[in-house]
CSV table of C-alpha atoms and ligand atoms in Angstrom, one decimal:
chain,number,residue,atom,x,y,z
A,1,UNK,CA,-22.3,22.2,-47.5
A,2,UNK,CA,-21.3,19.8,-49.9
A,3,UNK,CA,-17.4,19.7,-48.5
A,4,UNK,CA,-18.9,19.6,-45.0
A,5,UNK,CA,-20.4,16.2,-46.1
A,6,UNK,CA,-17.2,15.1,-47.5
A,7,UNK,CA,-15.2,15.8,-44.2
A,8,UNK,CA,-17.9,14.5,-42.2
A,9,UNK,CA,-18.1,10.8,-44.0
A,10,UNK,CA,-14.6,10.6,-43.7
A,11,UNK,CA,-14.6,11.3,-39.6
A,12,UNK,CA,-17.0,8.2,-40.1
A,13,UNK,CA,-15.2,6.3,-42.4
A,14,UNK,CA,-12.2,6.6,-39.6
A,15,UNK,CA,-14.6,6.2,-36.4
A,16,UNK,CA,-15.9,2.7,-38.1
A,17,UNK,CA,-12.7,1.0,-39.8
A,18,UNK,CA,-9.8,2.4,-37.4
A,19,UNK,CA,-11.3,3.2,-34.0
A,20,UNK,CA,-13.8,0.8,-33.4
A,21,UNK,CA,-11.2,-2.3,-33.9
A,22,UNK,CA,-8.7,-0.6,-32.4
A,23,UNK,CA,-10.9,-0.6,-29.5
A,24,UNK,CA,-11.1,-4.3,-29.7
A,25,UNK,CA,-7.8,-5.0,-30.3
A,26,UNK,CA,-7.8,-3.2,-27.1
A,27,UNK,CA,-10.1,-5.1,-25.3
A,28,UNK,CA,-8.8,-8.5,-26.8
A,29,UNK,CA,-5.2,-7.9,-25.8
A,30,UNK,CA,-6.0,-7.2,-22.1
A,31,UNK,CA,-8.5,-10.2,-22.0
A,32,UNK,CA,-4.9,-12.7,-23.3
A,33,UNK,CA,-3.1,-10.4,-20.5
A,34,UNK,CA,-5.2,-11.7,-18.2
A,35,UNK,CA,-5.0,-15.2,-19.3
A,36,UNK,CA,-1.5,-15.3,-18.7
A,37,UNK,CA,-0.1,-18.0,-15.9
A,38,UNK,CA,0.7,-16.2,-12.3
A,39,UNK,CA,-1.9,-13.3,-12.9
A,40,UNK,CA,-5.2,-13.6,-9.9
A,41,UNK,CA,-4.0,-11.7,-7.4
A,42,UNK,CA,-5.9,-12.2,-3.8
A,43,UNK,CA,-5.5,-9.1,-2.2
A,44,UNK,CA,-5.9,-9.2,1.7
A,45,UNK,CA,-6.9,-6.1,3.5
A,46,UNK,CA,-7.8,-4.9,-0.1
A,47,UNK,CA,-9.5,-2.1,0.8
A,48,UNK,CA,-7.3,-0.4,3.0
A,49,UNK,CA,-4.7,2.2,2.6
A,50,UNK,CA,-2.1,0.2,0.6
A,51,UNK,CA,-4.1,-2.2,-0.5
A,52,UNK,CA,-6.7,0.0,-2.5
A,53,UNK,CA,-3.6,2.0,-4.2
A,54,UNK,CA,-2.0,-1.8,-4.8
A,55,UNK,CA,-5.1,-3.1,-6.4
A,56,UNK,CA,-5.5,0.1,-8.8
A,57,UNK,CA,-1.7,-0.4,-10.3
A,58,UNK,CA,-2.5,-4.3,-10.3
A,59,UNK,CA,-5.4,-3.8,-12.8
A,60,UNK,CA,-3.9,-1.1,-14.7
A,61,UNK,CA,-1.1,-3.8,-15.4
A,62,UNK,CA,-3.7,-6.1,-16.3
A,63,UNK,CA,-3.8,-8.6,-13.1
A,64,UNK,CA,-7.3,-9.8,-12.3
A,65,UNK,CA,-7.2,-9.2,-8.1
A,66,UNK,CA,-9.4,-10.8,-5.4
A,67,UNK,CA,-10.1,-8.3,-2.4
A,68,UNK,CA,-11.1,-9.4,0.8
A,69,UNK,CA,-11.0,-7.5,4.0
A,70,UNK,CA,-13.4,-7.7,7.4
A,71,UNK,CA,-13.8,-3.7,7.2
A,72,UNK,CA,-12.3,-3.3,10.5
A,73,UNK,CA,-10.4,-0.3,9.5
A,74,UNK,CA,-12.2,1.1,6.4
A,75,UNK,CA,-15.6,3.0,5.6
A,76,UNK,CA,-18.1,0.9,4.2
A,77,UNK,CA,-21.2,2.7,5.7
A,78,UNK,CA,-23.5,-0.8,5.4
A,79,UNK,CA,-22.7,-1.7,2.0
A,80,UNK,CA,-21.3,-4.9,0.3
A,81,UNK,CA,-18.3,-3.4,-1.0
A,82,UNK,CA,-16.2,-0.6,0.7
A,83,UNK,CA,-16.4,2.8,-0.9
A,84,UNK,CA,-12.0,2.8,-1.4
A,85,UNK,CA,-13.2,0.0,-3.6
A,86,UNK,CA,-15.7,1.3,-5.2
A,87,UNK,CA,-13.6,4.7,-5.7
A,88,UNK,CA,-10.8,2.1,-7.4
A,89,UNK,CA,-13.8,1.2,-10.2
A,90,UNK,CA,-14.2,4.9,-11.0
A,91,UNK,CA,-10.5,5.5,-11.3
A,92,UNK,CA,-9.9,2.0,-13.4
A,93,UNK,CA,-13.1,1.6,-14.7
A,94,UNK,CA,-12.6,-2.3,-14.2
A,95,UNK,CA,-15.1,-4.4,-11.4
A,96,UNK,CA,-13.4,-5.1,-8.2
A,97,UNK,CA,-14.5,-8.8,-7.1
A,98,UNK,CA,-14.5,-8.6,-3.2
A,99,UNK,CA,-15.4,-10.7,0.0
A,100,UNK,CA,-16.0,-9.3,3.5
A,101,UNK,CA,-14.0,-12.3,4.8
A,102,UNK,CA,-11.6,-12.0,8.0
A,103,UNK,CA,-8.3,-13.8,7.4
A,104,UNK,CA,-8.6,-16.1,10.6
A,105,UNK,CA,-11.7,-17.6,9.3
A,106,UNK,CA,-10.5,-20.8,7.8
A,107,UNK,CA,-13.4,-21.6,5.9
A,108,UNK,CA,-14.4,-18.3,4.2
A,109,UNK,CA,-10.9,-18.2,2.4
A,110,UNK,CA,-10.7,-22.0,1.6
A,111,UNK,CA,-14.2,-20.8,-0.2
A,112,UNK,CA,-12.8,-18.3,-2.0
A,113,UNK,CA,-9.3,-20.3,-3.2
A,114,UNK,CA,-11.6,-23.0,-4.7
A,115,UNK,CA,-14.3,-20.4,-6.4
A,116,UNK,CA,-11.3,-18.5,-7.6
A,117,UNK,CA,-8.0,-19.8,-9.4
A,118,UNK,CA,-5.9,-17.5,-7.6
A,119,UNK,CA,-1.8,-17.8,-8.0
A,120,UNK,CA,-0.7,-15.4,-5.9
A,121,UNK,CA,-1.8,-13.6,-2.6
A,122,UNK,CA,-0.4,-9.8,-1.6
A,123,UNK,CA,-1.0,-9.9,2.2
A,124,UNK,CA,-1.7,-6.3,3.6
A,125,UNK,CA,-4.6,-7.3,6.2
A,126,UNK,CA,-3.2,-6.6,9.8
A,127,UNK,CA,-4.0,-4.1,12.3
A,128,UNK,CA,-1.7,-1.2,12.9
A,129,UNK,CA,-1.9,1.1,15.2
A,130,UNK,CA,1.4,1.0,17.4
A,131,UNK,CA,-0.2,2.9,20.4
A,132,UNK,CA,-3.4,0.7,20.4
A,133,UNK,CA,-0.9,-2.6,20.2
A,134,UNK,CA,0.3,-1.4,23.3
A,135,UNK,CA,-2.7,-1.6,24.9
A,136,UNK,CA,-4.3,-4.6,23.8
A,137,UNK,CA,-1.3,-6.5,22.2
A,138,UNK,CA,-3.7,-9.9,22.2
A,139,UNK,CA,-6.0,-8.6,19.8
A,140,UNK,CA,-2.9,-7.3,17.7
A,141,UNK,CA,-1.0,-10.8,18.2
A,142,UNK,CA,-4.5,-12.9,17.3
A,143,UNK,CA,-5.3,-10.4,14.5
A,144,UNK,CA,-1.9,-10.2,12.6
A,145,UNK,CA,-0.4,-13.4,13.6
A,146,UNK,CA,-3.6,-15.8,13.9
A,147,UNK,CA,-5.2,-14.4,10.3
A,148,UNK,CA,-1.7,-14.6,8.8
A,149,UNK,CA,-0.9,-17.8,10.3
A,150,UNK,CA,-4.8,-19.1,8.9
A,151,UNK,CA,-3.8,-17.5,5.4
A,152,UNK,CA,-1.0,-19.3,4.8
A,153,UNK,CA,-2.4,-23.1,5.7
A,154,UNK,CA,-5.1,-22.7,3.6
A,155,UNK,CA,-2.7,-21.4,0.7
A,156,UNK,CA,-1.2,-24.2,1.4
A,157,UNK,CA,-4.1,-26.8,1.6
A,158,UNK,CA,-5.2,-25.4,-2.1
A,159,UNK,CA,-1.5,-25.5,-3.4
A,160,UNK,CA,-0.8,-21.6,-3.7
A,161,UNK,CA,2.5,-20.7,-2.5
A,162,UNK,CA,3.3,-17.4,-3.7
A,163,UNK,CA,3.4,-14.7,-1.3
A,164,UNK,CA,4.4,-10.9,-1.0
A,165,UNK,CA,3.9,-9.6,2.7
A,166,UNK,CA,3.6,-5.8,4.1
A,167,UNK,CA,6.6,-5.9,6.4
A,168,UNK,CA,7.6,-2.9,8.1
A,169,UNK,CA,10.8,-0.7,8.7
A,170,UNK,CA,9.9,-1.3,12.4
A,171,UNK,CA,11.4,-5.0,12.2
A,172,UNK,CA,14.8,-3.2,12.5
A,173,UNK,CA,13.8,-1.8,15.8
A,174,UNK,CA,16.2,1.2,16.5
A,175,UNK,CA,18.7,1.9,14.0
A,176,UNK,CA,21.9,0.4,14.7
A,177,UNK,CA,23.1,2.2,11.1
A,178,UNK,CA,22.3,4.2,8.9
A,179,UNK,CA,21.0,4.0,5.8
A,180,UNK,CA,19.2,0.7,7.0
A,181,UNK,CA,19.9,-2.2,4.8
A,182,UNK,CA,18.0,-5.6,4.5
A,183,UNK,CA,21.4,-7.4,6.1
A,184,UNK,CA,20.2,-5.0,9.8
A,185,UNK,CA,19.6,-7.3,12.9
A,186,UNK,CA,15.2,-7.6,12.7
A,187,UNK,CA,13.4,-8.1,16.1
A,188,UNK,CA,15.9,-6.5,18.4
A,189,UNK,CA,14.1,-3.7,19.8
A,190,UNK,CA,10.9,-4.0,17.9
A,191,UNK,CA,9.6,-1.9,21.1
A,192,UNK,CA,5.9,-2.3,20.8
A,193,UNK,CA,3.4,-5.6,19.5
A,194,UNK,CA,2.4,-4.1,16.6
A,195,UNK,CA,6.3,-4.4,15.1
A,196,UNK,CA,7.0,-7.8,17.0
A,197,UNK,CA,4.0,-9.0,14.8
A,198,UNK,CA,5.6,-8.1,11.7
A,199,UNK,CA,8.5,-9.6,12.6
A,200,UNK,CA,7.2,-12.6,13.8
A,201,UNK,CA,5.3,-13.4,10.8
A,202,UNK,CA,8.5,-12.9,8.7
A,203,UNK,CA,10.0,-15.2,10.8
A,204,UNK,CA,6.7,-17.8,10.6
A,205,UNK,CA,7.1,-17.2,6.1
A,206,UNK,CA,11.2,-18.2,6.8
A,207,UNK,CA,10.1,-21.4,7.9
A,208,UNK,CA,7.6,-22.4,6.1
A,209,UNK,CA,10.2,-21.7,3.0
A,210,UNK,CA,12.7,-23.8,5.3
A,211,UNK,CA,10.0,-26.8,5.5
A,212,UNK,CA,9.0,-26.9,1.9
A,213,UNK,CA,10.9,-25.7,-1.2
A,214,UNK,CA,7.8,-24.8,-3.3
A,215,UNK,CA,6.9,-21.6,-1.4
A,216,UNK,CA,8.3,-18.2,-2.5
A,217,UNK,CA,8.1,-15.4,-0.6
A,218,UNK,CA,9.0,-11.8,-0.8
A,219,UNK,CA,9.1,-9.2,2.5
A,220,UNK,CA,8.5,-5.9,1.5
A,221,UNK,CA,9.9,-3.6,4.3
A,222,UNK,CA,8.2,-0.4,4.2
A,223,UNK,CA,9.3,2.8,5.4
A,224,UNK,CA,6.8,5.6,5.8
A,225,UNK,CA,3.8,5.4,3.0
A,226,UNK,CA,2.4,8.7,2.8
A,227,UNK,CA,0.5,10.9,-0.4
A,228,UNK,CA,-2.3,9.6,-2.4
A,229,UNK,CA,-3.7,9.0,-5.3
A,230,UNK,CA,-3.2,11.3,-8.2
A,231,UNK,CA,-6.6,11.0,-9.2
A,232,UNK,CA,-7.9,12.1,-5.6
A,233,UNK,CA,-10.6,10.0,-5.1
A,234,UNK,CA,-8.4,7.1,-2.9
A,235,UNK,CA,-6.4,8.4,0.2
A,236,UNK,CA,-4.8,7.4,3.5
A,237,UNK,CA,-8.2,7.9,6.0
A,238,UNK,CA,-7.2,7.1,9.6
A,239,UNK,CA,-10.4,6.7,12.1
A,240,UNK,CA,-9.8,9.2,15.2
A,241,UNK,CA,-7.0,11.1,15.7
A,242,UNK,CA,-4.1,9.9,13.3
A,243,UNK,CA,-1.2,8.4,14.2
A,244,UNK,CA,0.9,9.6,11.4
A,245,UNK,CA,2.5,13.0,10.5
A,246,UNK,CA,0.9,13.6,7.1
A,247,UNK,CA,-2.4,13.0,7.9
A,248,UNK,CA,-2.3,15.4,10.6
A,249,UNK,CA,-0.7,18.0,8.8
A,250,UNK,CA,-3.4,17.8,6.2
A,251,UNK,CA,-6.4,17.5,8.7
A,252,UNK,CA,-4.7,20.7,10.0
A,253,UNK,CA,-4.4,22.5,6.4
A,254,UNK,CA,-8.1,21.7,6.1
A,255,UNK,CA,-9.3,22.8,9.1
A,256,UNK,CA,-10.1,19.4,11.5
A,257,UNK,CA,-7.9,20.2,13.9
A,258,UNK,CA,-6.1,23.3,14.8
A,259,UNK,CA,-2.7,22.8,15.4
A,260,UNK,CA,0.0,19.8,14.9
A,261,UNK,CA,2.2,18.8,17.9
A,262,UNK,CA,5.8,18.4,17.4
A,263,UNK,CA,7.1,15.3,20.0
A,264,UNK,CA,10.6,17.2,20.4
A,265,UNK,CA,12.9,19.2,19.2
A,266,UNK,CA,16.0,18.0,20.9
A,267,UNK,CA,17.0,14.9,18.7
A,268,UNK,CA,20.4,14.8,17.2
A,269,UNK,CA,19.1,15.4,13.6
A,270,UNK,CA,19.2,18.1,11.0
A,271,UNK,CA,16.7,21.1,13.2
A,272,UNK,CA,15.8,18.5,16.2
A,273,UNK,CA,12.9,16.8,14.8
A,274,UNK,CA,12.4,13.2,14.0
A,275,UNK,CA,13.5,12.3,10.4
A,276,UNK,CA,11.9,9.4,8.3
A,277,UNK,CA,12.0,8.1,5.1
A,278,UNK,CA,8.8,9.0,3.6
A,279,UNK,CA,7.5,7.2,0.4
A,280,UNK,CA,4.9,8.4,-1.9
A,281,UNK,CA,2.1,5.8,-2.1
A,282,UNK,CA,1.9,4.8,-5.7
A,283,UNK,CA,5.9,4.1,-5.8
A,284,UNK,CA,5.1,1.8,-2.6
A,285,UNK,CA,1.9,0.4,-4.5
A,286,UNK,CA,4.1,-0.3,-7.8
A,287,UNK,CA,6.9,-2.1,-5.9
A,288,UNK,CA,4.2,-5.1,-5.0
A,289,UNK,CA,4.0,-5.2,-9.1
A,290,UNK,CA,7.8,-5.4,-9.1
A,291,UNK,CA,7.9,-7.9,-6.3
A,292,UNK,CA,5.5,-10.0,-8.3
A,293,UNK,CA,7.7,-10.2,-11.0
A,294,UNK,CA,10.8,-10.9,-9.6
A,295,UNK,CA,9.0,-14.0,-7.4
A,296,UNK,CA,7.6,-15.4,-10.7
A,297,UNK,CA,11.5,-15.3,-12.1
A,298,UNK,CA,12.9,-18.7,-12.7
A,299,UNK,CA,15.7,-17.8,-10.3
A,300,UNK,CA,14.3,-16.8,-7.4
A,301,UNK,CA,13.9,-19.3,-4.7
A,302,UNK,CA,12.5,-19.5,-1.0
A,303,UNK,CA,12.2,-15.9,0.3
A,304,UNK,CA,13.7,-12.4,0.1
A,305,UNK,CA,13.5,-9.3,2.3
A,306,UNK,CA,13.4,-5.8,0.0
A,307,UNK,CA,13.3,-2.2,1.7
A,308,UNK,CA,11.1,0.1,0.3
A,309,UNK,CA,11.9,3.7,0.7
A,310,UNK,CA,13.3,6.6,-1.3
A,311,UNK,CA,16.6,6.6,0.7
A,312,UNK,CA,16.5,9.7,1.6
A,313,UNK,CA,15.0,11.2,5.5
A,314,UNK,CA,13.3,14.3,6.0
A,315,UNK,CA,12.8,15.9,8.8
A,316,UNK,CA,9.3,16.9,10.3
A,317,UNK,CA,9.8,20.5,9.8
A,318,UNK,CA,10.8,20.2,6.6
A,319,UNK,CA,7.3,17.8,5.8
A,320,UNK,CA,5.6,20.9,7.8
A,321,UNK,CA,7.2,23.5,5.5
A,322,UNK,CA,7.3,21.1,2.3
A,323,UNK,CA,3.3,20.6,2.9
A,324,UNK,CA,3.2,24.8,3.5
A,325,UNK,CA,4.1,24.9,-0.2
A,326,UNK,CA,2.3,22.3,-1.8
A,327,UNK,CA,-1.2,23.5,-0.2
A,328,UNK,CA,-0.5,27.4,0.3
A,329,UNK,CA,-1.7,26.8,3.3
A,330,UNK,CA,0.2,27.6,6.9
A,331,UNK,CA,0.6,24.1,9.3
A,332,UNK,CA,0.1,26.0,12.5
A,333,UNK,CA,2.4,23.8,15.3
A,334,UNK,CA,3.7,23.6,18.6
A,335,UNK,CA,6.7,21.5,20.0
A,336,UNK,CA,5.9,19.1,22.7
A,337,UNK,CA,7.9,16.7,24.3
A,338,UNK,CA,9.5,13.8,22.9
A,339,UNK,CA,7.0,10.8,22.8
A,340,UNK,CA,8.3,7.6,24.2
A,341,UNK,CA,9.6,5.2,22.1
A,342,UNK,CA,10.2,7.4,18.7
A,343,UNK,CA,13.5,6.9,17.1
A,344,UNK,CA,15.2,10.3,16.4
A,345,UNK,CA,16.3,9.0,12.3
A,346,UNK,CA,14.9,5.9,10.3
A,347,UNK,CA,15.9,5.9,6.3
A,348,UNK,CA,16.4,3.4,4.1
A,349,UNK,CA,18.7,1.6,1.7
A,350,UNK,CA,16.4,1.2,-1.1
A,351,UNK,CA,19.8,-0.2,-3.2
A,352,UNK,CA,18.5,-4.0,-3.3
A,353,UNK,CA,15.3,-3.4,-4.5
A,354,UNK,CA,16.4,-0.8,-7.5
A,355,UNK,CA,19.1,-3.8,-8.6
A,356,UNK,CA,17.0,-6.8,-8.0
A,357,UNK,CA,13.2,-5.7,-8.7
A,358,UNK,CA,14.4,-2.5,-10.7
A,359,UNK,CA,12.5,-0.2,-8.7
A,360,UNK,CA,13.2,3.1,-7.5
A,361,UNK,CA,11.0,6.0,-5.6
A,362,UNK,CA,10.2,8.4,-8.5
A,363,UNK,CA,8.1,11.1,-6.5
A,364,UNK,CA,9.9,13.3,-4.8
A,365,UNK,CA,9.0,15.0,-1.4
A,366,UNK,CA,6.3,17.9,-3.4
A,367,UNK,CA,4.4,15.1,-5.3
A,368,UNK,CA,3.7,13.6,-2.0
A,369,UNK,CA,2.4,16.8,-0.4
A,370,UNK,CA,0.2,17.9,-3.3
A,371,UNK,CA,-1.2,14.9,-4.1
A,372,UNK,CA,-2.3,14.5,0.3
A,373,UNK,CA,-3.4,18.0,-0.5
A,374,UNK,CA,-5.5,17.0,-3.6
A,375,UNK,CA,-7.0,13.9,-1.5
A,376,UNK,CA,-7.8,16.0,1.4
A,377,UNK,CA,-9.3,19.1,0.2
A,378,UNK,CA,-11.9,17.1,-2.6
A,379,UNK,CA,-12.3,15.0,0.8
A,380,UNK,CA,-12.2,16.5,3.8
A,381,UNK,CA,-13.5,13.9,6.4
A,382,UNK,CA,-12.4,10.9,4.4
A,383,UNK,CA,-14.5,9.0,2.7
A,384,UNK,CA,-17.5,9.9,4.4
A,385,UNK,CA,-17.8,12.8,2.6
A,386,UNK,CA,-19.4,10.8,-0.4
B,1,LIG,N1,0.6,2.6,6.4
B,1,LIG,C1,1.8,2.5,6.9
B,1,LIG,O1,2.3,3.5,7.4
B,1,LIG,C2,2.5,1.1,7.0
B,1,LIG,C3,3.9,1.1,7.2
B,1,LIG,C4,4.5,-0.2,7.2
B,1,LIG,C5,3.7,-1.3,7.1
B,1,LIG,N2,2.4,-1.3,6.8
B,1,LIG,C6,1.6,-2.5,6.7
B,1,LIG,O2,0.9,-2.4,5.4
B,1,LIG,C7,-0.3,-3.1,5.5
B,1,LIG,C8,-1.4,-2.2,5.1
B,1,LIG,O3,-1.4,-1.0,5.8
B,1,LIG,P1,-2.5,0.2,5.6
B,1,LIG,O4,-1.8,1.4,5.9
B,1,LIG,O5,-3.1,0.0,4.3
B,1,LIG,O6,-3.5,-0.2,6.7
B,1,LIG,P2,-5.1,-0.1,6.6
B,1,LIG,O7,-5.6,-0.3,8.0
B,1,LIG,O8,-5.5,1.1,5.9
B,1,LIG,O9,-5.4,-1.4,5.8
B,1,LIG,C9,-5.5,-2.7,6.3
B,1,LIG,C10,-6.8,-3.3,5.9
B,1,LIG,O10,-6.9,-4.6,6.5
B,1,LIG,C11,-8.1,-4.9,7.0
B,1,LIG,N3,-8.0,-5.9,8.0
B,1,LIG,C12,-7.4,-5.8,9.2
B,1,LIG,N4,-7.4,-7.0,9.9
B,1,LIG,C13,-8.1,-7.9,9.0
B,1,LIG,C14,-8.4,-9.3,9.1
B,1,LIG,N5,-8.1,-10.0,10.1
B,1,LIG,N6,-9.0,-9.8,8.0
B,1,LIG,C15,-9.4,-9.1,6.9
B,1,LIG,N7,-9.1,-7.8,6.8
B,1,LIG,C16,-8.4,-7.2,7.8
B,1,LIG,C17,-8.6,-3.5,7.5
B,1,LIG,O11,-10.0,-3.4,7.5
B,1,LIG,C18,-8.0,-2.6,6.5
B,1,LIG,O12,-8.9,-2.2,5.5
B,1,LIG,C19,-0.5,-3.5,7.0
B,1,LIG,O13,-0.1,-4.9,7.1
B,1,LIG,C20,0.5,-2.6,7.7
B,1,LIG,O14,1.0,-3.2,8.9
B,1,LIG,C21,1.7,0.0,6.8
């Protein structure tokens, strides 16, 4: 009894002179973090896709981030603050400040650039859907280029000139080589509105660098985003039918919808499907934190363009089979014809980024699928299963 006392005031002799500072060590050491220079991040079209996996790796690294977003594309279900956002608290256990503020309106964001002493901006808010572009490009041309076009004068007005934009592989239009590099033609071929917005707000950042020295701007080009959080509470949730192959194949696995069409089998690639460079979300996600860094270097200057991909194309029977045996579960399919305007191979050269912002994809093809899996199955119709 007597030794049981012993070892037990020791446990709280440790719990109350080690542990308890150590905790706030802890705390005081992220609280200076976060007083470093170039650290308030406003995140635009925070609670999206990209966005919420961005803001999770910002505050893990100790960035204090600013979300706005109108909720045109994510589930809020009549609350302040959308649930991918909320979901982001749990997994960080840090408060997520957040505006539902649309980027074209002026006023809102000059509001929030003089509440909040923000030094950098991470612009994801567009809308995206390249089949929906098609059909009402004005809403896609007002949307993308009006709020970006809105963002960036009132950065301007309130003397913030950092920027990292969510380009796209689709700036490159079809493939004239392969692996794509940054130095590949952009806007030849961009065959739909949704790409010609991207590139035309690259263009729009290259000459607001041209017109004024003190803006610095890097261009992420992504290739195709897919997985989820490890954690499985944050996820790629597309309204309606998705647009995307790995949303479809896990809406499949789960039972949504019962079979995946295959749009042809007759392109000049590995088995006749369409390859693409697939990247799992959290490398994407970590490569704004790696853009950041390399923008706040004393030698960077006006604006870059960086590719974001693994490198490496699969094709979409091998995502079909890869997602087989990640899940256990068989992707029932058919092949259909080719769908008009796919490219038959898109992958990148992801060599610039590794040697200027040292980043490289480090989950491979199976991460990607299990962690879709993991998102999907604790969630099966999105977020609206909370
Ligand atoms: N996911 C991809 O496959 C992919 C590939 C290449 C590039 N991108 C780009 O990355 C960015 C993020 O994509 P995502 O997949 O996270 O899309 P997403 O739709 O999940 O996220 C975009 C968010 O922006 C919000 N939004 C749209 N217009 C807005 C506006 N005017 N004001 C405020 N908020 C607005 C939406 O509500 C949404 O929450 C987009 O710019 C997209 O074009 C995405």
């Amino acid at each position: 009894m007597i030794n049981l006392l012993y070892k037990s005031s020791y446990v709280f002799v440790l719990f109350y002179y080690a542990i308890i500072p150590l905790g706030y060590l802890t705390k005081w050491w992220v609280a200076i973090e976060k007083m470093k220079g170039n650290s308030t991040i406003l995140v635009t079209g925070g609670a999206g896709y990209v966005g919420s996996h961005t803001v999770v790796e910002l505050l893990k690294n100790n960035y204090s981030v600013i979300a706005i977003d109108n909720l045109v594309n994510c589930y809020a279900d009549g609350n302040d603050k959308p649930e991918s956002l909320k979901r982001v608290e749990k997994i960080t256990g840090e408060t997520v400040i957040f505006y539902n503020v649309d980027t074209r309106d002026k006023e809102a964001l000059d509001k929030i650039f003089k509440t909040h002493k923000i030094d950098s901006v991470i612009h994801f808010a567009a809308l995206k859907a390249v089949g929906e572009s098609v059909r009402i490009p004005l809403t896609y041309y007002q949307n993308n280029i009006g709020g970006s076009s809105a963002l960036f004068e009132v950065m301007a007005k309130n003397g913030v000139k950092n920027i990292v934009f969510s380009s796209s592989a689709t700036v490159y239009g079809d493939p004239q080589f392969l692996p794509i590099t940054e130095q590949h033609p952009t806007g030849q071929g961009c065959s739909n509105p949704y790409g010609k917005t991207k590139y035309f707000v690259e263009e729009i950042l290259k000459d607001v660098c041209a017109s004024d020295p003190e803006w610095k701007v890097v261009l992420l080009r992504y290739f195709n985003p897919v997985g989820a959080h490890e954690s499985g509470l944050i996820g790629e949730d597309p309204s309606g039918i998705p647009n995307n192959l790995m949303p479809y194949i896990s809406q499949v696995a789960v039972g949504r919808r019962e079979k995946l069409q295959v749009f042809g089998s007759d392109y000049p690639t590995i088995d006749g499907t369409g390859v693409r460079d697939y990247i799992h979300i959290t490398d994407l996600a970590i490569g704004h934190l790696k853009a950041l860094e390399r923008m706040y270097s004393a030698s960077f200057k006006s604006w870059k363009a960086y590719n974001l991909g693994t490198g490496r194309g699969y094709s979409v029977l091998e995502m079909v089979k890869a997602f087989s045996e990640a899940s256990g579960k068989q992707i029932k399919y058919e092949i259909v014809d080719r769908r008009e305007g796919d490219i038959a191979e898109c992958y990148a050269d992801a060599t610039l980024a590794r040697i200027e912002l040292g980043w490289t994809a480090a989950r491979d093809v199976h991460a990607m699928c299990r962690d879709t899996w993991n998102w999907q199955k604790k969630n099966p119709k999105g977020f609206q299963s909370s």
